[in-house]
mmCIF file of C-alpha atoms and ligand atoms in Angstrom:
data_model
loop_
_atom_site.group_PDB
_atom_site.id
_atom_site.type_symbol
_atom_site.label_atom_id
_atom_site.label_comp_id
_atom_site.label_asym_id
_atom_site.label_seq_id
_atom_site.Cartn_x
_atom_site.Cartn_y
_atom_site.Cartn_z
ATOM 1 C CA MET A 17 -2.011 -6.346 -13.921
ATOM 2 C CA LYS A 18 0.553 -7.358 -11.299
ATOM 3 C CA ILE A 19 0.025 -5.659 -7.994
ATOM 4 C CA PRO A 20 1.661 -6.575 -4.677
ATOM 5 C CA PRO A 21 -0.401 -7.137 -1.522
ATOM 6 C CA PHE A 22 -1.578 -4.031 0.329
ATOM 7 C CA THR A 23 0.684 -4.339 3.355
ATOM 8 C CA LEU A 24 -1.336 -2.179 5.746
ATOM 9 C CA GLU A 25 -4.658 -3.776 4.866
ATOM 10 C CA ARG A 26 -3.160 -7.290 5.253
ATOM 11 C CA TYR A 27 -1.755 -6.327 8.674
ATOM 12 C CA PHE A 28 -5.130 -4.969 9.749
ATOM 13 C CA ALA A 29 -6.876 -8.065 8.383
ATOM 14 C CA LYS A 30 -4.647 -10.168 10.648
ATOM 15 C CA HIS A 31 -5.288 -8.241 13.863
ATOM 16 C CA GLU A 32 -8.231 -5.848 13.597
ATOM 17 C CA PHE A 33 -10.918 -8.348 14.528
ATOM 18 C CA SER A 34 -8.925 -10.373 17.046
ATOM 19 C CA ALA A 35 -6.905 -7.834 19.042
ATOM 20 C CA LYS A 36 -8.831 -6.485 22.017
ATOM 21 C CA TYR A 37 -7.512 -2.912 21.877
ATOM 22 C CA LEU A 38 -6.940 -0.975 18.657
ATOM 23 C CA LEU A 39 -4.403 1.837 18.924
ATOM 24 C CA SER A 40 -3.972 2.630 15.230
ATOM 25 C CA SER A 41 -7.379 2.737 13.538
ATOM 26 C CA SER A 42 -7.644 5.730 11.262
ATOM 27 C CA ASP A 43 -11.414 6.131 11.261
ATOM 28 C CA CYS A 44 -13.390 8.142 13.791
ATOM 29 C CA GLU A 45 -15.880 6.492 16.152
ATOM 30 C CA SER A 46 -18.765 4.923 14.285
ATOM 31 C CA MET A 47 -22.517 5.044 14.885
ATOM 32 C CA THR A 48 -25.153 2.379 15.169
ATOM 33 C CA LEU A 49 -28.051 2.161 12.741
ATOM 34 C CA PRO A 50 -30.602 3.476 15.295
ATOM 35 C CA GLN A 51 -28.322 6.430 16.142
ATOM 36 C CA LEU A 52 -28.052 7.384 12.489
ATOM 37 C CA LEU A 53 -31.759 6.850 11.760
ATOM 38 C CA GLU A 54 -32.657 9.053 14.689
ATOM 39 C CA MET A 55 -31.106 11.948 12.746
ATOM 40 C CA ALA A 56 -33.158 11.241 9.609
ATOM 41 C CA SER A 57 -35.755 13.724 8.361
ATOM 42 C CA PRO A 58 -39.298 12.294 7.936
ATOM 43 C CA GLN A 59 -38.694 12.125 4.143
ATOM 44 C CA MET A 60 -35.469 10.174 4.538
ATOM 45 C CA ARG A 61 -37.070 7.906 7.126
ATOM 46 C CA THR A 62 -39.731 7.053 4.552
ATOM 47 C CA LYS A 63 -37.097 6.443 1.881
ATOM 48 C CA TRP A 64 -35.288 4.110 4.279
ATOM 49 C CA GLU A 65 -38.389 2.171 5.237
ATOM 50 C CA SER A 66 -39.614 1.797 1.663
ATOM 51 C CA LEU A 67 -36.192 0.898 0.271
ATOM 52 C CA SER A 68 -36.053 -2.035 -2.119
ATOM 53 C CA PHE A 69 -32.843 -3.835 -2.966
ATOM 54 C CA GLY A 70 -32.654 -3.454 -6.716
ATOM 55 C CA TYR A 71 -29.584 -2.225 -8.561
ATOM 56 C CA THR A 72 -28.934 1.476 -8.096
ATOM 57 C CA GLU A 73 -27.825 4.165 -10.538
ATOM 58 C CA SER A 74 -24.242 3.434 -11.521
ATOM 59 C CA VAL A 75 -23.057 7.019 -11.081
ATOM 60 C CA GLY A 76 -24.692 7.206 -7.651
ATOM 61 C CA HIS A 77 -28.074 8.112 -6.151
ATOM 62 C CA PRO A 78 -29.057 11.587 -7.487
ATOM 63 C CA LEU A 79 -29.845 12.867 -4.002
ATOM 64 C CA LEU A 80 -26.570 11.529 -2.613
ATOM 65 C CA ARG A 81 -24.610 13.272 -5.374
ATOM 66 C CA ALA A 82 -26.534 16.488 -4.738
ATOM 67 C CA GLU A 83 -25.971 16.336 -0.957
ATOM 68 C CA ALA A 84 -22.280 15.558 -1.322
ATOM 69 C CA ALA A 85 -21.889 18.300 -3.955
ATOM 70 C CA LYS A 86 -22.989 20.893 -1.369
ATOM 71 C CA ILE A 87 -19.539 20.476 0.193
ATOM 72 C CA TYR A 88 -17.879 22.000 -2.901
ATOM 73 C CA ALA A 89 -18.232 25.637 -3.928
ATOM 74 C CA GLY A 90 -19.061 25.935 -7.618
ATOM 75 C CA LEU A 91 -19.607 22.206 -8.274
ATOM 76 C CA GLY A 92 -22.895 20.344 -8.650
ATOM 77 C CA ALA A 93 -24.192 16.782 -8.595
ATOM 78 C CA GLU A 94 -22.985 16.310 -12.190
ATOM 79 C CA ASN A 95 -19.407 16.732 -10.971
ATOM 80 C CA LEU A 96 -19.555 13.710 -8.658
ATOM 81 C CA LEU A 97 -19.222 9.954 -9.055
ATOM 82 C CA ILE A 98 -20.124 7.692 -6.123
ATOM 83 C CA ALA A 99 -18.106 4.544 -5.295
ATOM 84 C CA ALA A 100 -16.181 3.117 -2.339
ATOM 85 C CA PRO A 101 -13.174 5.365 -1.577
ATOM 86 C CA GLU A 102 -10.595 2.677 -2.317
ATOM 87 C CA GLU A 103 -12.481 1.818 -5.506
ATOM 88 C CA ILE A 104 -12.329 5.459 -6.580
ATOM 89 C CA ILE A 105 -8.535 5.463 -6.302
ATOM 90 C CA PHE A 106 -8.449 2.323 -8.447
ATOM 91 C CA LEU A 107 -10.877 3.653 -11.058
ATOM 92 C CA PHE A 108 -9.153 7.021 -11.248
ATOM 93 C CA MET A 109 -5.636 5.674 -11.714
ATOM 94 C CA HIS A 110 -6.822 3.311 -14.426
ATOM 95 C CA ALA A 111 -8.841 6.038 -16.135
ATOM 96 C CA LEU A 112 -6.005 8.573 -16.262
ATOM 97 C CA LEU A 113 -2.702 6.764 -16.426
ATOM 98 C CA GLN A 114 -0.756 5.019 -19.199
ATOM 99 C CA PRO A 115 2.419 2.935 -18.950
ATOM 100 C CA GLY A 116 5.442 5.250 -18.940
ATOM 101 C CA ASP A 117 3.672 8.204 -17.300
ATOM 102 C CA HIS A 118 5.500 9.802 -14.417
ATOM 103 C CA VAL A 119 3.607 10.179 -11.148
ATOM 104 C CA ILE A 120 4.678 11.864 -7.904
ATOM 105 C CA ALA A 121 2.964 10.803 -4.678
ATOM 106 C CA THR A 122 3.173 11.905 -1.055
ATOM 107 C CA PHE A 123 4.983 9.173 0.902
ATOM 108 C CA PRO A 124 4.715 7.428 3.333
ATOM 109 C CA GLY A 125 1.051 7.009 2.635
ATOM 110 C CA TYR A 126 -1.947 4.899 1.853
ATOM 111 C CA GLN A 127 -0.438 2.300 -0.450
ATOM 112 C CA SER A 128 -2.963 2.401 -3.275
ATOM 113 C CA LEU A 129 -2.173 6.087 -3.807
ATOM 114 C CA TYR A 130 1.124 5.074 -5.445
ATOM 115 C CA GLU A 131 0.965 1.274 -5.940
ATOM 116 C CA ILE A 132 -1.829 1.265 -8.515
ATOM 117 C CA ALA A 133 0.101 3.727 -10.679
ATOM 118 C CA ARG A 134 3.144 1.454 -10.455
ATOM 119 C CA SER A 135 1.058 -1.562 -11.439
ATOM 120 C CA VAL A 136 -0.166 0.329 -14.517
ATOM 121 C CA GLY A 137 3.490 0.704 -15.562
ATOM 122 C CA CYS A 138 4.069 4.291 -14.446
ATOM 123 C CA GLN A 139 7.265 5.547 -12.897
ATOM 124 C CA VAL A 140 6.484 6.769 -9.422
ATOM 125 C CA SER A 141 8.583 9.259 -7.449
ATOM 126 C CA THR A 142 7.902 9.751 -3.774
ATOM 127 C CA TRP A 143 7.504 13.190 -2.228
ATOM 128 C CA GLU A 144 8.686 12.712 1.339
ATOM 129 C CA PRO A 145 8.232 15.027 4.306
ATOM 130 C CA VAL A 146 10.951 16.336 6.630
ATOM 131 C CA GLU A 147 10.421 14.819 10.051
ATOM 132 C CA ALA A 148 12.606 17.411 11.785
ATOM 133 C CA GLU A 149 10.338 20.126 10.364
ATOM 134 C CA ASN A 150 7.137 18.695 11.781
ATOM 135 C CA TRP A 151 6.594 16.398 8.799
ATOM 136 C CA HIS A 152 6.617 19.327 6.412
ATOM 137 C CA PHE A 153 6.101 18.452 2.720
ATOM 138 C CA ASP A 154 8.375 20.983 1.063
ATOM 139 C CA LEU A 155 7.249 22.481 -2.253
ATOM 140 C CA ALA A 156 10.853 23.034 -3.328
ATOM 141 C CA ARG A 157 11.375 19.280 -3.036
ATOM 142 C CA LEU A 158 8.276 18.628 -5.141
ATOM 143 C CA ALA A 159 9.529 21.073 -7.778
ATOM 144 C CA GLU A 160 12.786 19.077 -8.011
ATOM 145 C CA LEU A 161 10.835 15.851 -8.611
ATOM 146 C CA ILE A 162 8.782 17.214 -11.517
ATOM 147 C CA ARG A 163 9.907 16.055 -14.978
ATOM 148 C CA PRO A 164 8.669 16.973 -18.449
ATOM 149 C CA GLU A 165 6.682 13.705 -18.548
ATOM 150 C CA THR A 166 5.090 14.148 -15.091
ATOM 151 C CA LYS A 167 1.370 13.620 -15.560
ATOM 152 C CA LEU A 168 0.016 13.439 -12.043
ATOM 153 C CA VAL A 169 0.752 14.528 -8.496
ATOM 154 C CA VAL A 170 -1.025 12.582 -5.748
ATOM 155 C CA ALA A 171 -1.394 14.467 -2.480
ATOM 156 C CA ASN A 172 -3.165 13.547 0.733
ATOM 157 C CA PHE A 173 -3.839 16.349 3.225
ATOM 158 C CA PRO A 174 -4.583 15.986 6.120
ATOM 159 C CA HIS A 175 -1.924 13.391 5.592
ATOM 160 C CA ASN A 176 -2.190 9.743 6.614
ATOM 161 C CA PRO A 177 -0.124 8.883 8.653
ATOM 162 C CA THR A 178 1.552 12.135 9.848
ATOM 163 C CA GLY A 179 -1.436 14.493 10.151
ATOM 164 C CA PHE A 180 0.451 17.179 8.217
ATOM 165 C CA ILE A 181 -1.495 19.939 6.429
ATOM 166 C CA PRO A 182 0.210 22.629 4.352
ATOM 167 C CA SER A 183 -0.637 26.291 4.960
ATOM 168 C CA GLN A 184 -3.267 27.938 2.755
ATOM 169 C CA LYS A 185 -0.464 29.810 0.965
ATOM 170 C CA GLU A 186 1.599 26.675 0.329
ATOM 171 C CA TYR A 187 -1.451 24.850 -0.984
ATOM 172 C CA ALA A 188 -2.284 27.712 -3.350
ATOM 173 C CA ASP A 189 1.355 27.699 -4.506
ATOM 174 C CA LEU A 190 1.203 23.938 -5.074
ATOM 175 C CA ILE A 191 -1.843 24.311 -7.308
ATOM 176 C CA GLU A 192 -0.251 27.210 -9.174
ATOM 177 C CA MET A 193 2.881 25.147 -9.776
ATOM 178 C CA LEU A 194 0.820 22.289 -11.229
ATOM 179 C CA ARG A 195 -1.400 24.607 -13.266
ATOM 180 C CA GLU A 196 1.624 26.228 -14.910
ATOM 181 C CA LYS A 197 2.844 22.811 -16.045
ATOM 182 C CA GLY A 198 -0.568 21.287 -16.814
ATOM 183 C CA ILE A 199 -0.072 18.480 -14.285
ATOM 184 C CA PHE A 200 -3.141 16.712 -12.883
ATOM 185 C CA LEU A 201 -3.716 16.598 -9.115
ATOM 186 C CA PHE A 202 -5.364 13.704 -7.289
ATOM 187 C CA SER A 203 -6.198 15.079 -3.871
ATOM 188 C CA ASP A 204 -7.100 12.492 -1.259
ATOM 189 C CA GLU A 205 -9.190 14.505 1.189
ATOM 190 C CA MET A 206 -10.473 11.584 3.261
ATOM 191 C CA TYR A 207 -9.626 13.359 6.549
ATOM 192 C CA ARG A 208 -10.945 16.792 5.552
ATOM 193 C CA PHE A 209 -12.817 18.811 8.189
ATOM 194 C CA LEU A 210 -10.794 17.218 10.995
ATOM 195 C CA GLU A 211 -8.282 20.086 11.133
ATOM 196 C CA ILE A 212 -7.101 20.891 14.641
ATOM 197 C CA GLU A 213 -6.485 24.621 14.138
ATOM 198 C CA SER A 214 -9.450 26.628 12.957
ATOM 199 C CA GLY A 215 -8.765 28.091 9.534
ATOM 200 C CA ALA A 216 -6.565 25.167 8.530
ATOM 201 C CA THR A 217 -9.219 23.567 6.301
ATOM 202 C CA LEU A 218 -7.886 23.841 2.763
ATOM 203 C CA PRO A 219 -10.129 24.538 -0.191
ATOM 204 C CA SER A 220 -11.005 21.298 -1.902
ATOM 205 C CA ALA A 221 -8.636 20.802 -4.819
ATOM 206 C CA CYS A 222 -11.542 20.344 -7.239
ATOM 207 C CA GLU A 223 -12.833 23.840 -6.438
ATOM 208 C CA ALA A 224 -9.465 25.483 -6.856
ATOM 209 C CA TYR A 225 -8.082 23.684 -9.911
ATOM 210 C CA GLU A 226 -9.709 22.515 -13.138
ATOM 211 C CA ARG A 227 -7.300 19.562 -13.455
ATOM 212 C CA ALA A 228 -7.869 18.318 -9.898
ATOM 213 C CA PHE A 229 -9.763 15.312 -8.597
ATOM 214 C CA SER A 230 -10.878 15.283 -4.971
ATOM 215 C CA LEU A 231 -11.609 12.118 -3.025
ATOM 216 C CA PHE A 232 -13.812 12.237 0.060
ATOM 217 C CA GLY A 233 -16.361 9.960 1.663
ATOM 218 C CA MET A 234 -18.053 8.589 4.731
ATOM 219 C CA SER A 235 -15.191 6.484 6.129
ATOM 220 C CA LYS A 236 -12.968 8.708 8.270
ATOM 221 C CA THR A 237 -14.491 12.105 9.103
ATOM 222 C CA PHE A 238 -18.006 10.689 9.418
ATOM 223 C CA GLY A 239 -16.880 7.447 11.040
ATOM 224 C CA LEU A 240 -19.015 5.315 8.712
ATOM 225 C CA PRO A 241 -16.491 3.165 6.803
ATOM 226 C CA GLY A 242 -18.778 0.134 6.747
ATOM 227 C CA LEU A 243 -21.109 1.977 4.387
ATOM 228 C CA ARG A 244 -18.320 1.796 1.751
ATOM 229 C CA ILE A 245 -19.433 5.088 0.228
ATOM 230 C CA GLY A 246 -17.215 7.834 -1.098
ATOM 231 C CA TRP A 247 -17.021 10.076 -4.119
ATOM 232 C CA MET A 248 -14.804 11.740 -6.650
ATOM 233 C CA ALA A 249 -15.487 15.429 -7.251
ATOM 234 C CA THR A 250 -14.007 17.140 -10.299
ATOM 235 C CA GLN A 251 -14.628 19.687 -13.020
ATOM 236 C CA ASN A 252 -13.202 17.194 -15.539
ATOM 237 C CA GLN A 253 -16.236 15.459 -17.064
ATOM 238 C CA PRO A 254 -14.390 13.202 -19.549
ATOM 239 C CA LEU A 255 -12.382 11.589 -16.752
ATOM 240 C CA LEU A 256 -15.534 11.037 -14.684
ATOM 241 C CA ALA A 257 -17.186 9.420 -17.693
ATOM 242 C CA ARG A 258 -14.214 7.076 -18.153
ATOM 243 C CA MET A 259 -14.256 6.153 -14.467
ATOM 244 C CA LEU A 260 -17.936 5.327 -14.776
ATOM 245 C CA GLU A 261 -17.175 2.981 -17.670
ATOM 246 C CA LEU A 262 -14.569 1.252 -15.518
ATOM 247 C CA LYS A 263 -16.960 0.981 -12.555
ATOM 248 C CA ASP A 264 -18.932 -1.500 -14.680
ATOM 249 C CA TYR A 265 -15.975 -3.828 -14.109
ATOM 250 C CA THR A 266 -15.723 -3.329 -10.339
ATOM 251 C CA THR A 267 -19.057 -2.929 -8.511
ATOM 252 C CA ILE A 268 -21.384 -1.584 -11.281
ATOM 253 C CA CYS A 269 -23.293 0.418 -8.695
ATOM 254 C CA SER A 270 -23.159 1.210 -5.003
ATOM 255 C CA SER A 271 -25.110 -0.498 -2.231
ATOM 256 C CA ALA A 272 -28.715 0.738 -2.016
ATOM 257 C CA PRO A 273 -28.984 0.906 1.797
ATOM 258 C CA SER A 274 -25.566 2.528 2.099
ATOM 259 C CA GLU A 275 -26.557 5.297 -0.272
ATOM 260 C CA ILE A 276 -29.652 6.196 1.749
ATOM 261 C CA LEU A 277 -27.751 6.082 5.041
ATOM 262 C CA SER A 278 -25.021 8.287 3.551
ATOM 263 C CA ILE A 279 -27.608 10.878 2.494
ATOM 264 C CA ILE A 280 -28.896 10.942 6.079
ATOM 265 C CA ALA A 281 -25.350 11.410 7.408
ATOM 266 C CA LEU A 282 -24.602 14.193 4.912
ATOM 267 C CA GLN A 283 -27.817 16.005 5.829
ATOM 268 C CA ASN A 284 -26.526 16.027 9.398
ATOM 269 C CA LYS A 285 -22.890 16.685 8.618
ATOM 270 C CA GLU A 286 -22.391 19.689 10.920
ATOM 271 C CA ALA A 287 -23.565 17.776 13.999
ATOM 272 C CA ILE A 288 -21.668 14.591 13.142
ATOM 273 C CA ILE A 289 -18.400 16.371 12.336
ATOM 274 C CA ALA A 290 -18.617 18.608 15.422
ATOM 275 C CA LYS A 291 -18.973 15.521 17.602
ATOM 276 C CA GLN A 292 -16.021 13.834 15.943
ATOM 277 C CA ASN A 293 -13.868 16.934 16.410
ATOM 278 C CA ALA A 294 -14.837 17.248 20.080
ATOM 279 C CA ARG A 295 -13.784 13.628 20.657
ATOM 280 C CA LEU A 296 -10.531 14.142 18.727
ATOM 281 C CA ALA A 297 -9.685 17.188 20.858
ATOM 282 C CA GLN A 298 -10.278 15.241 24.073
ATOM 283 C CA ASN A 299 -8.243 12.320 22.816
ATOM 284 C CA MET A 300 -5.430 14.587 21.642
ATOM 285 C CA ALA A 301 -5.178 15.957 25.186
ATOM 286 C CA LEU A 302 -4.910 12.377 26.488
ATOM 287 C CA LEU A 303 -2.238 11.652 23.920
ATOM 288 C CA ASP A 304 -0.262 14.786 24.822
ATOM 289 C CA ALA A 305 -0.259 13.703 28.467
ATOM 290 C CA PHE A 306 0.746 10.165 27.506
ATOM 291 C CA ILE A 307 3.643 11.340 25.326
ATOM 292 C CA ALA A 308 4.815 13.686 28.087
ATOM 293 C CA LYS A 309 4.725 10.844 30.603
ATOM 294 C CA TYR A 310 6.608 8.440 28.345
ATOM 295 C CA ALA A 311 8.942 11.003 26.783
ATOM 296 C CA GLN A 312 11.879 8.631 27.143
ATOM 297 C CA PHE A 313 10.194 6.248 24.654
ATOM 298 C CA PHE A 314 8.587 8.495 22.033
ATOM 299 C CA ARG A 315 8.928 11.673 20.075
ATOM 300 C CA LEU A 316 5.780 13.036 18.443
ATOM 301 C CA ASN A 317 5.310 15.738 15.845
ATOM 302 C CA ARG A 318 1.800 16.837 16.714
ATOM 303 C CA PRO A 319 -0.633 16.386 13.810
ATOM 304 C CA ARG A 320 -2.297 19.471 12.294
ATOM 305 C CA GLY A 321 -5.371 17.483 11.340
ATOM 306 C CA GLY A 322 -6.958 14.121 10.780
ATOM 307 C CA SER A 323 -7.416 11.352 13.296
ATOM 308 C CA ILE A 324 -3.903 9.922 13.055
ATOM 309 C CA CYS A 325 -0.320 10.775 13.904
ATOM 310 C CA PHE A 326 3.047 9.146 13.423
ATOM 311 C CA PRO A 327 5.327 9.121 16.480
ATOM 312 C CA ARG A 328 8.893 7.923 16.433
ATOM 313 C CA MET A 329 9.850 5.255 18.926
ATOM 314 C CA LEU A 330 13.259 5.981 20.414
ATOM 315 C CA GLY A 331 15.793 3.218 20.826
ATOM 316 C CA GLU A 332 17.028 0.373 18.677
ATOM 317 C CA GLU A 333 14.086 -2.030 18.518
ATOM 318 C CA SER A 334 12.080 -2.025 15.292
ATOM 319 C CA THR A 335 8.466 -0.998 15.715
ATOM 320 C CA LEU A 336 7.437 -4.149 13.806
ATOM 321 C CA GLY A 337 9.025 -6.356 16.478
ATOM 322 C CA PHE A 338 7.589 -4.201 19.227
ATOM 323 C CA ALA A 339 4.107 -4.207 17.664
ATOM 324 C CA ASN A 340 4.161 -8.007 17.385
ATOM 325 C CA ARG A 341 5.049 -8.343 21.066
ATOM 326 C CA LEU A 342 2.490 -5.742 22.088
ATOM 327 C CA VAL A 343 -0.408 -7.430 20.330
ATOM 328 C CA GLU A 344 0.579 -10.902 21.513
ATOM 329 C CA GLU A 345 1.262 -10.012 25.122
ATOM 330 C CA ALA A 346 -1.171 -7.167 25.791
ATOM 331 C CA GLY A 347 -3.807 -7.499 23.054
ATOM 332 C CA VAL A 348 -3.014 -3.947 21.859
ATOM 333 C CA MET A 349 -2.747 -3.592 18.103
ATOM 334 C CA MET A 350 -0.453 -0.861 16.787
ATOM 335 C CA ALA A 351 0.434 -0.200 13.139
ATOM 336 C CA PRO A 352 4.236 -0.204 12.729
ATOM 337 C CA SER A 353 5.756 2.013 10.033
ATOM 338 C CA HIS A 354 7.031 -1.108 8.268
ATOM 339 C CA ILE A 355 3.510 -1.506 6.832
ATOM 340 C CA PHE A 356 3.919 1.868 5.138
ATOM 341 C CA GLY A 357 7.235 0.715 3.689
ATOM 342 C CA TYR A 358 8.839 3.542 5.639
ATOM 343 C CA SER A 359 11.464 3.266 8.415
ATOM 344 C CA ASP A 360 11.476 0.768 11.225
ATOM 345 C CA HIS A 361 11.074 3.257 14.027
ATOM 346 C CA HIS A 362 7.679 4.896 13.697
ATOM 347 C CA PHE A 363 4.139 3.743 14.254
ATOM 348 C CA ARG A 364 0.710 5.173 13.597
ATOM 349 C CA ILE A 365 -1.629 6.182 16.353
ATOM 350 C CA GLY A 366 -5.330 6.660 15.584
ATOM 351 C CA PHE A 367 -7.121 8.814 18.131
ATOM 352 C CA GLY A 368 -10.653 9.010 16.762
ATOM 353 C CA ARG A 369 -12.244 6.260 18.803
ATOM 354 C CA GLU A 370 -14.314 6.550 21.986
ATOM 355 C CA ASN A 371 -12.198 4.003 23.895
ATOM 356 C CA PHE A 372 -8.896 5.733 23.069
ATOM 357 C CA GLY A 373 -8.204 6.553 26.741
ATOM 358 C CA GLU A 374 -8.694 2.920 27.731
ATOM 359 C CA VAL A 375 -6.402 1.698 24.933
ATOM 360 C CA LEU A 376 -3.707 4.215 25.888
ATOM 361 C CA GLY A 377 -4.027 2.973 29.467
ATOM 362 C CA LYS A 378 -3.348 -0.619 28.364
ATOM 363 C CA PHE A 379 -0.422 0.557 26.261
ATOM 364 C CA GLY A 380 0.974 2.475 29.249
ATOM 365 C CA ASP A 381 0.557 -0.584 31.511
ATOM 366 C CA TYR A 382 2.579 -2.607 29.001
ATOM 367 C CA LEU A 383 5.349 -0.014 28.896
ATOM 368 C CA ASP A 384 5.398 0.174 32.703
ATOM 369 C CA SER A 385 5.721 -3.578 33.139
ATOM 370 C CA ASN A 386 8.274 -4.119 30.348
ATOM 371 C CA HIS A 387 10.835 -1.405 30.978
HETATM 372 C C1 PLP B 27 -5.657 8.337 2.886
HETATM 373 C C2 PLP B 27 -6.691 7.298 2.623
HETATM 374 N N1 PLP B 27 -7.275 7.244 1.423
HETATM 375 C C3 PLP B 27 -8.203 6.330 1.134
HETATM 376 C C4 PLP B 27 -8.576 5.383 2.040
HETATM 377 C C5 PLP B 27 -9.578 4.342 1.652
HETATM 378 O O1 PLP B 27 -10.798 4.508 2.314
HETATM 379 P P1 PLP B 27 -11.798 3.278 2.438
HETATM 380 O O2 PLP B 27 -11.131 2.313 3.344
HETATM 381 O O3 PLP B 27 -13.032 3.819 3.044
HETATM 382 O O4 PLP B 27 -12.023 2.712 1.085
HETATM 383 C C6 PLP B 27 -7.987 5.381 3.308
HETATM 384 C C7 PLP B 27 -8.339 4.354 4.314
HETATM 385 O O5 PLP B 27 -7.641 4.116 5.272
HETATM 386 C C8 PLP B 27 -7.029 6.370 3.610
HETATM 387 O O6 PLP B 27 -6.416 6.437 4.798
#
């Protein structure tokens, strides 16, 4: 397997733990261990305190699968496999795809969603949004990309990095289009439940379509990426079984403490998600004011969901050059669109963190003193 470096992850590895202010992180604010344990029921507290560090069940802790399955109408614990989210993408692509298969993926996007398929020897077409139409992913464009040998469509809504979400009708039409042609759907739902407009939450693909595979986990919506816990939910048992066989070659099983802590988080999902959404709304208001103030520098299509958005920087300078100056001179790390392999004039903003106002302030100070 030949696979190129993951450009975004390498860029984050370079700056994430040295830059003082992070403007582009995609995850929501995290919690400390005591904060999470405070939410635990007496039974879960006991499980935590009596935890031993043996291997865990390869498919995932039964209670974790059951708790996570409650998110999906009509699916049960048997429909879920636990692994780190990034690992799930890897396992899935290797379980489903063969050299020569045709895959269509939303783009720009999280690199593994298309790169792993390429490394398997698939032909990958990119389904790109229309910036002038608020980053709309057009179904007519997708229909043009479909070929007789298309095996898989990879979609990610709410979309990283634009925050686009299709309407309920468009999403139903997408699934109908794939069902008619028997095409599989990998639906990366890592930012689900962070929709800005009420009613914008889409059904999970795995509920709506028998050939769909839904990815979700603790990293973004819950703000617990360090647990490294996610899951694949699907009605397709043979694919899950194959992924489980492959997991023996990656991590074998998930981390015992992370599984227990994830169960606690899932049992408190309403409270955790409501808090994240309240913070996102506050931060979005700060961002709106910032963009209005610096309108000569930026144009933003407001996201419909998620904790990220993808403004365009006006002018000639590449956002890569600008981002390098910004981190060196002001300690503010921004993710330029170059790391998505897409344009030189956009960058990602992440607005899920508690210190977002402070980081925007530093960014504004930099703009004020350099223009
Ligand atoms: C769209 C998307 N999918 C998957 C992942 C992978 O999640 P994790 O880093 O928790 O493995 C990310 C992380 O940024 C993401 O943005």
